[in-house]
Amino acid sequence: MAEPQRTESRGAWWRDAKFGMFIHWGLYALPAGTWKGQQVAGLGEWIMRRGRIPTPEYEALARDFNPVRFDAREWVRIAKDAGMRYIVITSKHHDGFAMYDSKCSAYDIVDATPFGRDPLRELAAACREAGLRLGFYYSQAQDWHDPDGVGNDWDHDPAAKDFSRYLERKAKPQVREILTGYGPLVLIWFDTPATIRPEQSAELAAMVHELQPGCLVNSRVGNGYGDYDSEGDNRVPAGLRPGLWETPATINETWGFKSYDHNWKSVPTMLRLLVDIVSKGGNYLLNVGPTAEGVIPAESVERLRAMGQWLATHGQAIYGTEPSPWPAELEWGAVTRAAAGSGAGTERLYLHVFDWPDRGEIDLWGLDGCVPRAAHLLGDPSAPPLAVRASSEGGLRRCTVTLPPSARDLTLPVVALDLEPAGPVGLAVDARPVQAGSGQVALEALLGQAVRGADGAGLRVGRAGVAENWRDPADHLAWTFLLREPGAFDVEIRTVPARRAEPGVAAAPAMAVDVAGQRLEVEAGEPDERRRYPRSPHQSFEIRRCGRVSLAEAGWHTLTLRLRSPLPPDAPAPAIRGVRLVPAAPA
Ligand code: FHN
C-alpha cells in the first residue's frame, strides 16, 4: 500500500499555484439555458432540475451531444496562456452524466453520444504533455439521473430513495474509475454533500487517499473530511484566512454554458479578485463553461488571455507568495509577500494598487521589525526607483511609498518593496486600525477584540472574518484605532445579509456603539442600505446607520459594539463584518 501523506505535503504545490481553471462541461451545454423555447432561470448546469425535465427527455440530449470542435490541447493552451497552474473538470455533475468512459454506467459520453471519444482521457494526456496539473470534479450526492441519488423528486419518490445504495452502486465505483484510469490527479473536487453521513464522507476521502496518496480532497466531500476548504461559490473572506482554501468563481453568472449569460466580469475585476484572494491566503479557481461543440466561449478566452498577459509581468507577486502580513483589507489595494528564502536576508512585499490614492502615496502602517530599503514598479526594469520614507505617528511606524504618476493608468500596478529585517523577529505588523487616506476608519470584525461574557461561549469571529453567534449582550466587540484627522463621523454597522428572519421578527437586532464618551443606539429593524462589495461583485453587505459622533482629538480611541438585549436562541444572530466611521459631509 502507498505511503500515507499529510495534507500539508499533498497541498505544497497547491499553495504555490494560486490560479486554476475550473471547467463545467456536460449535456447541459446543449440546451444552454433554454428548454422547449423557454429560458430557464438559474445556473446553466441546473437546467434539468430547475426545469423539472423528465429523465428520458434529458437523456435524449446525449444523442445530439457531439462536441466535434473539442480540442484538449487547445483548452490546455488557454489555461496556460492565462497563467493558470491547474485544471479541474467535471467528470460527473448533478445531472448524473459521466463525461468519461465509465464502465459502471452506460450513461456516459462514450457509450451514449455520437461523439464516442473520452475527453477526460484526451485532457489528461494534453495536461501531462504540457506539464499542467489536473483534478476531477465529482458530484457525490446529487444525481438527478439515478433513482437513489439526491435531488430528483419529480421522477423519483424521495421516500423510496436509498442513498447508501447510490453511493455503493454508482458514486464510489465511479470515483474509483476516475482515480485509476487517468493517471495522477492532484485533487478530487466533491460538491454539495447534502445528506451524506460522516462515515460516508470519510470513506470517500479515504478511497481517494488510498488510490492516490498525493491527491487532495476538497471540503465539499462533507463533514469536515477534506484536505482544504472550498469557500462558498464566488465568496471571498473579509481578510486573511488561515489554512488551505480556495474561492471557486464564475466569469459570468453561470458555471455550465448558457447562451444568453453575457454578464462577463471585466479583466481588472478578475485580476483584483485573484490578488485579493491570494493576499488573504487562498487560490482562485476560475470557471469556464464550454459550448456543446467543445469550444470555450471567446469572451472567456479573451479575458483569460489578458489576465495571462498581466501575470507574465507580475507573476512573481502572485505565484509562490505568502499572504499579506496585514490581516484586514487595505483601502488602496492588497499586499502579497515574497516567500521566505527568496532573497538572502531580505524581505519583499508586493503592493498591488487597486485604487489610486489621492496623494499618490501609499502608507503602510504598523510595519515593524524591518527597515524599508528600496521600491520599484514591477514590469518595467527601466523605471527609476521609487521614493520610500519611514516615519511614525501615535507610536505606530509608517512606511510611505510614492507611486510614479505614470503608473496611474496601468491595469493593476504593483510595487515591489524591499525591506531589511532589523532585529531577531523580522517583519511583523501591528494591525490596529488606522484612519485611511479617504478619512474613513474601517473597524473590521477580524481586527476587533471579541470580549465574551461569563460563560466564555457565544460571540466569535469566524474564519471568513465575520462576527457570529452573538446573542448575549455581555459579549461585545472592541477596537482601538488611530484617528489622524479629528471631525464628525457617521457610524455604520456593516453586516453580511443573513438568513431572513421570520415575518414579524426584525432582521437585525438593537445595538449600541460607544466611542469617545458618546453612545449611539440603533433599534431592531431592517438595514438602511444594501451594497455590493467593490472587490467581490457577487457579495453584498448591508449598512445600518447609527448616527453621528464627534471625535475632537487625534490619537488613539476605543470603540465598542454591543447588543442591547439578549437574542433568543432561535432568532438569527447578526453576521457583523464591522463598523465603519465615515467623515460626515459638511452641512
Ligand atoms: O450546484 C453546484 C453548481 O452547479 C456548481 O457546480 C458549483 C461550483 O462550485 N457548486 C455547486 C453549488 O455550490
XYZ file of C-alpha atoms and ligand atoms in Angstrom:
600
model
C 0.000 0.000 0.000
C 1.167 3.513 -0.795
C 2.676 5.708 1.910
C 0.123 7.878 3.665
C 0.676 11.599 3.182
C -0.410 14.558 5.174
C -2.496 17.393 3.834
C 0.481 19.726 4.082
C 2.626 17.690 1.709
C -0.282 16.998 -0.661
C -1.010 20.702 -0.721
C 2.522 22.062 -1.181
C 2.118 22.613 -4.932
C -1.378 23.993 -4.423
C -0.176 26.679 -2.059
C 2.148 27.966 -4.762
C -0.175 27.575 -7.736
C -2.752 30.239 -6.750
C -4.714 30.217 -10.002
C -6.586 27.296 -11.561
C -9.136 26.686 -14.295
C -12.475 25.141 -13.398
C -14.367 23.578 -16.307
C -18.073 22.791 -16.111
C -18.924 20.759 -19.181
C -21.764 18.343 -19.728
C -25.004 17.660 -21.597
C -26.445 20.886 -20.193
C -24.246 22.823 -22.635
C -26.632 21.724 -25.383
C -29.840 23.401 -24.141
C -27.556 26.194 -22.876
C -30.248 27.617 -20.594
C -33.291 27.205 -22.869
C -35.780 24.325 -22.775
C -38.559 23.982 -25.339
C -38.182 27.611 -26.282
C -38.348 28.878 -22.703
C -35.392 30.375 -20.875
C -34.909 28.500 -17.611
C -33.765 30.715 -14.746
C -30.677 29.831 -12.731
C -27.375 28.156 -13.442
C -26.922 26.528 -16.847
C -25.915 23.160 -15.408
C -29.034 23.124 -13.211
C -31.465 23.161 -16.144
C -32.646 19.603 -15.589
C -33.689 20.318 -12.031
C -34.887 23.880 -12.474
C -36.984 22.799 -15.463
C -38.013 19.537 -13.778
C -37.142 17.839 -17.024
C -38.225 14.175 -17.098
C -35.204 11.877 -17.151
C -35.994 10.296 -20.551
C -36.234 13.744 -22.148
C -32.940 14.903 -20.612
C -31.276 11.608 -21.532
C -32.200 12.243 -25.148
C -29.786 15.172 -25.196
C -26.963 12.652 -25.323
C -27.996 11.588 -28.818
C -27.252 15.111 -30.063
C -24.164 15.782 -27.996
C -21.316 15.782 -30.466
C -18.588 18.259 -29.479
C -16.566 17.862 -32.652
C -14.614 21.058 -32.028
C -13.274 19.800 -28.695
C -9.505 20.039 -28.683
C -7.870 19.145 -25.369
C -4.571 20.766 -26.343
C -6.370 23.996 -27.126
C -8.046 24.032 -23.693
C -4.716 23.401 -22.041
C -3.140 26.154 -24.092
C -5.895 28.584 -22.999
C -5.310 27.683 -19.341
C -1.549 28.049 -19.664
C -1.784 31.334 -21.531
C -3.993 32.607 -18.711
C -1.280 31.774 -16.210
C -3.389 29.040 -14.653
C -1.422 26.263 -12.982
C -4.038 23.503 -12.855
C -7.346 22.391 -14.323
C -10.364 20.904 -12.541
C -13.040 19.474 -14.836
C -16.462 17.946 -14.201
C -16.289 14.189 -14.572
C -19.918 13.910 -13.482
C -22.136 16.785 -12.410
C -25.516 16.666 -10.692
C -27.245 15.552 -13.915
C -25.547 12.176 -13.447
C -23.949 12.062 -16.899
C -20.335 10.879 -16.907
C -18.084 12.898 -19.190
C -15.673 9.980 -19.405
C -15.898 6.314 -20.405
C -17.497 4.808 -17.317
C -17.736 1.048 -17.018
C -20.326 1.093 -14.287
C -22.887 3.160 -16.160
C -23.737 3.439 -19.841
C -24.914 6.981 -19.214
C -21.635 8.461 -20.342
C -20.112 10.365 -23.219
C -18.517 7.352 -24.890
C -21.493 4.997 -24.751
C -24.381 7.408 -25.140
C -23.285 10.099 -27.602
C -22.310 10.132 -31.275
C -19.015 11.713 -30.187
C -17.781 8.416 -28.814
C -14.492 9.842 -27.504
C -13.335 10.193 -23.892
C -12.497 13.889 -23.481
C -11.072 13.405 -19.998
C -8.553 10.918 -21.332
C -7.556 13.400 -24.016
C -7.386 16.220 -21.493
C -5.267 14.145 -19.118
C -2.819 13.429 -21.952
C -2.712 17.087 -23.001
C -2.115 18.207 -19.413
C 0.694 15.689 -18.976
C 2.277 16.833 -22.223
C 2.106 20.496 -21.162
C 3.066 19.956 -17.514
C -0.282 21.196 -16.189
C -1.852 19.585 -13.138
C -5.289 18.011 -13.396
C -8.122 17.319 -10.974
C -11.652 15.989 -11.431
C -14.937 17.312 -10.083
C -17.385 14.611 -8.985
C -20.919 15.187 -7.636
C -21.089 12.501 -4.973
C -24.570 13.099 -3.592
C -26.734 14.900 -6.106
C -27.514 12.703 -9.089
C -30.754 13.553 -10.840
C -30.494 10.569 -13.170
C -30.208 7.879 -10.547
C -33.348 6.841 -8.643
C -31.337 6.740 -5.403
C -29.304 9.902 -5.958
C -30.148 13.163 -4.200
C -32.164 15.853 -5.954
C -34.626 14.379 -8.436
C -38.009 14.456 -6.744
C -40.060 14.770 -9.921
C -39.270 11.340 -11.392
C -38.395 9.515 -8.183
C -40.162 9.388 -4.861
C -37.729 10.773 -2.266
C -39.189 8.416 0.338
C -38.168 5.402 -1.760
C -34.554 6.516 -2.182
C -31.677 4.709 -0.571
C -28.624 6.962 -0.658
C -26.248 4.234 0.560
C -27.310 2.121 -2.376
C -26.482 5.006 -4.702
C -23.105 5.521 -3.079
C -22.137 1.846 -3.336
C -23.621 1.215 -6.764
C -22.546 4.362 -8.606
C -20.622 7.084 -6.770
C -17.866 5.005 -5.196
C -17.253 2.843 -8.291
C -17.081 5.938 -10.464
C -14.741 7.756 -8.099
C -12.565 4.639 -8.226
C -12.649 4.743 -12.021
C -11.554 8.342 -12.282
C -8.760 7.741 -9.800
C -7.435 4.682 -11.555
C -7.915 5.437 -15.236
C -6.440 8.867 -15.857
C -3.004 8.966 -14.292
C -2.073 11.149 -11.342
C -4.759 13.594 -10.274
C -3.959 16.477 -7.988
C -7.423 16.748 -6.474
C -10.957 15.423 -6.427
C -13.472 18.220 -6.173
C -16.586 16.883 -4.466
C -19.671 19.071 -4.293
C -22.979 19.638 -2.466
C -22.575 16.914 0.174
C -26.284 17.253 1.040
C -27.314 14.455 3.390
C -24.132 12.392 3.147
C -23.269 10.920 6.535
C -19.895 11.450 8.241
C -18.769 7.853 7.706
C -19.682 8.091 4.025
C -17.662 11.280 3.565
C -14.797 9.617 5.431
C -14.950 6.558 3.164
C -14.821 8.641 0.017
C -11.886 10.715 1.282
C -10.087 7.556 2.379
C -10.639 5.954 -1.015
C -9.092 8.949 -2.758
C -6.071 8.920 -0.461
C -5.636 5.175 -0.730
C -5.725 5.140 -4.513
C -3.721 8.345 -4.946
C -1.963 9.370 -1.731
C -0.930 12.725 -3.172
C -4.429 13.677 -4.301
C -6.189 16.428 -2.363
C -9.851 16.216 -1.378
C -11.838 19.430 -1.050
C -14.080 20.203 1.902
C -17.270 19.589 -0.008
C -16.766 15.872 0.449
C -18.683 16.809 3.584
C -18.500 16.526 7.353
C -15.054 18.065 7.701
C -13.142 15.358 5.816
C -11.439 17.442 3.141
C -7.786 18.431 2.915
C -8.681 22.018 2.106
C -11.657 24.355 2.179
C -13.694 25.398 -0.807
C -15.278 28.720 0.126
C -18.842 29.377 -0.976
C -19.207 29.984 -4.707
C -17.840 33.415 -5.607
C -17.266 34.114 -1.894
C -14.156 35.863 -0.665
C -13.437 36.117 3.063
C -13.138 39.522 4.701
C -9.436 39.134 5.360
C -6.587 36.754 5.997
C -7.848 33.215 6.317
C -5.503 30.517 7.637
C -5.200 27.043 6.138
C -5.558 25.836 2.576
C -8.582 27.307 0.854
C -9.914 28.431 -2.494
C -12.673 30.531 -3.977
C -14.447 28.771 -6.837
C -15.693 31.521 -9.128
C -17.555 32.249 -12.329
C -16.507 34.563 -15.166
C -20.131 35.442 -15.846
C -23.044 34.209 -13.685
C -23.238 30.540 -14.639
C -20.872 27.574 -14.477
C -22.257 25.473 -17.330
C -22.650 27.272 -20.677
C -25.712 29.489 -21.058
C -26.107 31.129 -24.431
C -27.618 34.344 -23.054
C -25.488 34.946 -19.965
C -23.439 37.920 -21.084
C -22.666 39.282 -17.649
C -18.925 38.886 -18.082
C -16.677 40.285 -15.408
C -14.009 42.669 -16.586
C -10.318 41.804 -16.607
C -9.470 44.344 -13.856
C -12.279 42.935 -11.696
C -10.947 39.408 -12.033
C -7.327 40.449 -11.529
C -8.366 42.168 -8.315
C -10.214 39.070 -7.231
C -7.127 36.990 -7.929
C -4.873 39.366 -5.991
C -7.338 39.843 -3.150
C -7.791 36.090 -2.707
C -4.053 35.396 -2.902
C -3.322 38.208 -0.433
C -5.737 36.541 2.006
C -4.047 33.158 1.567
C -6.304 31.413 -0.955
C -6.447 30.146 -4.531
C -8.709 31.452 -7.298
C -10.406 28.641 -9.231
C -11.947 30.438 -12.173
C -14.537 28.669 -14.277
C -15.164 28.353 -17.986
C -18.262 26.725 -19.454
C -17.507 25.288 -22.900
C -20.250 25.004 -25.513
C -21.810 21.770 -26.696
C -19.416 21.935 -29.628
C -16.497 21.814 -27.237
C -15.439 25.432 -27.518
C -14.540 27.701 -24.594
C -16.518 30.904 -25.242
C -14.467 33.641 -26.921
C -15.484 36.121 -24.202
C -13.800 33.886 -21.632
C -10.752 33.231 -23.782
C -10.027 36.887 -24.425
C -10.365 37.784 -20.739
C -8.176 34.892 -19.660
C -5.550 35.857 -22.214
C -5.446 39.395 -20.809
C -5.084 38.027 -17.285
C -2.220 35.873 -18.519
C -0.532 38.918 -20.020
C -0.676 40.702 -16.678
C 0.635 37.605 -14.926
C 3.507 37.326 -17.410
C 4.956 40.545 -15.977
C 3.554 40.372 -12.441
C 3.646 36.639 -11.738
C 6.401 36.952 -9.124
C 3.903 38.928 -7.000
C 1.408 36.024 -7.147
C 2.872 32.539 -7.574
C 4.557 31.043 -4.566
C 3.894 34.114 -2.429
C 2.793 34.304 1.161
C -0.335 36.194 2.154
C -0.354 39.766 3.351
C 1.075 40.430 6.811
C -1.933 42.753 7.359
C -4.931 40.594 8.294
C -7.602 43.022 7.038
C -8.170 44.688 3.683
C -6.231 47.879 2.964
C -8.075 50.793 1.405
C -5.840 51.257 -1.617
C -5.268 47.612 -2.543
C -3.686 44.409 -1.312
C -0.293 43.016 -0.330
C 1.478 39.759 -1.024
C 4.815 38.746 0.416
C 7.711 37.007 -1.288
C 8.204 33.568 0.213
C 10.852 33.279 2.899
C 14.193 32.398 1.425
C 13.526 34.060 -1.915
C 16.193 36.695 -1.208
C 19.040 36.210 1.256
C 18.467 38.277 4.365
C 15.811 40.497 2.810
C 12.056 40.712 2.737
C 9.949 41.769 -0.182
C 6.372 42.947 -0.155
C 4.299 43.419 -3.295
C 1.887 46.320 -3.110
C -0.980 45.810 -5.570
C -2.672 49.139 -6.216
C -6.426 48.705 -6.807
C -7.451 52.325 -6.238
C -5.031 55.157 -6.815
C -4.596 57.018 -3.513
C -5.375 60.744 -3.632
C -1.896 61.879 -2.658
C -0.258 59.367 -4.969
C 1.323 57.772 -1.908
C 0.769 54.516 -0.086
C 1.074 54.408 3.680
C 1.913 51.088 5.265
C 1.075 51.348 8.945
C 2.475 49.313 11.763
C 5.276 47.712 9.748
C 7.740 46.585 12.400
C 10.938 44.615 12.568
C 12.416 45.796 9.300
C 13.763 48.852 7.549
C 12.457 49.809 4.114
C 15.300 49.925 1.615
C 14.007 50.365 -1.918
C 10.937 50.154 -4.086
C 10.295 49.833 -7.788
C 7.387 49.352 -10.109
C 7.080 45.798 -11.337
C 7.146 45.054 -15.041
C 9.313 47.973 -16.131
C 13.019 47.333 -15.473
C 13.953 50.807 -16.749
C 11.633 52.606 -14.300
C 13.528 54.721 -11.735
C 13.425 53.624 -8.086
C 10.514 54.976 -6.076
C 10.837 57.218 -3.037
C 10.342 55.380 0.254
C 10.387 57.029 3.649
C 9.918 55.840 7.181
C 8.208 57.832 9.937
C 5.910 57.256 12.893
C 2.686 58.652 14.329
C 0.949 57.857 17.584
C 3.773 55.441 18.307
C 2.964 53.466 15.160
C 5.544 53.076 12.439
C 4.688 54.187 8.944
C 6.388 53.420 5.648
C 5.352 55.694 2.775
C 5.929 54.798 -0.865
C 5.461 57.418 -3.567
C 3.828 55.989 -6.651
C 5.003 57.048 -10.105
C 2.237 59.131 -11.747
C 2.879 57.226 -14.972
C 1.509 54.066 -13.326
C -1.882 55.594 -12.687
C -3.426 54.328 -15.890
C -1.884 50.865 -15.776
C -4.032 47.814 -15.128
C -3.312 46.961 -11.519
C 0.180 48.397 -10.971
C 2.371 46.548 -8.484
C 5.227 47.963 -6.430
C 7.967 45.686 -5.126
C 9.121 46.988 -1.743
C 12.380 45.618 -0.380
C 12.982 45.634 3.351
C 15.845 44.665 5.543
C 14.957 42.781 8.691
C 16.087 44.599 11.834
C 16.099 42.522 14.965
C 15.588 38.859 15.678
C 11.859 38.640 14.939
C 11.934 40.165 11.478
C 8.929 41.522 9.658
C 5.854 41.917 11.852
C 2.776 44.076 11.688
C 0.881 45.998 14.334
C -2.504 45.735 12.658
C -4.532 48.069 14.839
C -6.797 50.082 12.544
C -5.643 53.483 11.352
C -7.777 56.128 9.698
C -7.235 55.653 5.975
C -6.383 58.188 3.288
C -10.076 58.720 2.485
C -10.689 59.732 6.092
C -12.676 56.569 6.818
C -11.921 54.272 9.717
C -12.588 50.619 8.878
C -13.125 48.585 12.034
C -13.305 45.083 10.631
C -14.661 42.385 12.920
C -11.492 40.369 12.371
C -9.436 43.197 13.853
C -11.716 43.626 16.846
C -11.296 42.072 20.207
C -14.206 39.707 20.836
C -14.934 40.037 24.523
C -17.101 37.234 25.833
C -19.423 37.262 28.790
C -19.397 34.979 31.784
C -19.724 31.602 30.066
C -16.967 32.345 27.536
C -19.015 30.843 24.685
C -21.078 32.921 22.294
C -19.599 35.666 20.134
C -16.760 34.605 17.864
C -15.202 35.880 14.687
C -15.344 33.063 12.146
C -12.809 32.133 9.508
C -14.498 34.319 6.915
C -13.883 37.317 9.186
C -17.491 37.734 10.284
C -18.686 38.032 13.906
C -21.231 35.293 14.530
C -23.135 33.541 17.263
C -23.771 36.783 19.047
C -26.796 36.590 21.322
C -25.555 37.686 24.715
C -25.391 41.433 25.495
C -22.491 40.697 27.853
C -20.424 39.893 24.744
C -19.020 42.769 22.763
C -16.542 43.726 20.096
C -13.926 46.383 20.828
C -11.398 48.172 18.655
C -8.607 50.597 19.440
C -7.864 52.759 16.420
C -5.657 55.672 15.453
C -7.501 58.800 14.395
C -5.393 61.240 12.393
C -7.901 63.908 11.347
C -10.482 64.775 14.006
C -14.013 65.613 12.944
C -17.592 64.404 12.776
C -18.198 60.853 11.601
C -21.247 58.913 10.549
C -21.180 55.498 12.136
C -22.306 52.458 10.147
C -22.605 48.835 11.192
C -21.886 46.578 8.232
C -23.497 43.171 8.198
C -23.499 40.230 5.857
C -27.028 39.609 4.574
C -28.134 36.727 6.729
C -30.994 34.279 6.723
C -34.077 36.447 6.629
C -35.979 36.489 9.886
C -39.493 35.142 10.242
C -42.234 37.612 9.361
C -42.693 39.978 12.261
C -39.169 39.441 13.582
C -36.632 42.214 12.910
C -33.833 41.288 10.502
C -31.186 42.983 12.656
C -31.115 43.376 16.437
C -30.932 46.528 18.540
C -27.277 47.538 19.006
C -25.209 50.251 20.637
C -21.913 51.873 19.718
C -19.763 53.631 22.336
C -16.873 55.856 21.389
C -15.224 58.916 22.969
C -17.866 59.136 25.686
C -20.733 59.134 23.170
C -23.323 56.426 22.726
C -25.289 55.752 19.554
C -28.203 53.337 19.612
C -29.936 51.600 16.724
C -33.285 49.953 17.094
C -34.025 46.460 15.875
C -35.142 46.671 12.283
C -34.261 46.398 8.653
C -30.899 47.556 7.253
C -30.815 51.011 5.702
C -28.985 50.042 2.555
C -27.536 47.112 0.688
C -24.384 47.426 -1.430
C -22.108 45.159 -3.398
C -18.554 44.699 -2.244
C -16.385 46.536 -4.738
C -13.846 43.690 -4.609
C -16.245 40.789 -4.862
C -19.173 41.525 -7.155
C -21.273 38.502 -6.141
C -21.233 39.518 -2.481
C -23.160 42.272 -0.829
C -23.282 43.821 2.598
C -25.919 45.716 4.495
C -25.494 49.019 6.251
C -27.223 50.099 9.422
C -26.757 53.773 10.102
C -26.259 54.513 13.784
C -25.916 58.297 13.745
C -23.078 60.784 14.073
C -20.244 61.155 16.570
C -17.774 63.935 17.038
C -14.159 62.910 17.562
C -12.395 66.084 18.578
C -8.908 64.770 19.142
C -6.427 62.942 17.024
C -4.832 59.883 18.599
C -5.971 56.531 19.870
C -9.650 55.884 20.541
C -11.617 52.825 21.581
C -14.966 51.894 20.086
C -17.191 49.107 21.317
C -20.196 47.482 19.696
C -22.814 45.784 21.856
C -26.163 44.080 21.621
C -28.773 45.969 23.600
C -30.804 42.971 24.658
C -30.377 39.201 24.545
C -31.437 37.344 21.434
C -33.467 34.177 21.841
C -31.604 31.042 20.728
C -33.846 30.593 17.684
C -33.521 34.215 16.462
C -30.987 34.747 13.671
C -27.777 36.124 15.178
C -26.322 39.121 13.350
C -23.425 38.425 10.993
C -21.281 41.504 11.559
C -18.458 42.346 9.254
C -17.516 45.513 11.098
C -18.125 49.137 11.929
C -17.196 51.999 9.647
C -16.633 55.642 10.569
C -17.291 57.801 7.529
C -16.347 61.512 7.606
C -19.609 63.429 7.785
C -20.371 65.524 4.750
C -20.273 69.248 5.620
C -23.788 70.545 6.323
O -24.588 23.077 -7.541
C -23.253 23.281 -7.864
C -23.084 24.207 -9.037
O -23.748 23.701 -10.135
C -21.599 24.354 -9.339
O -21.038 23.118 -9.689
C -20.889 24.895 -8.126
C -19.411 25.086 -8.278
O -18.859 25.430 -7.059
N -21.100 24.001 -6.994
C -22.490 23.748 -6.650
C -23.098 24.861 -5.905
O -22.287 25.315 -4.896
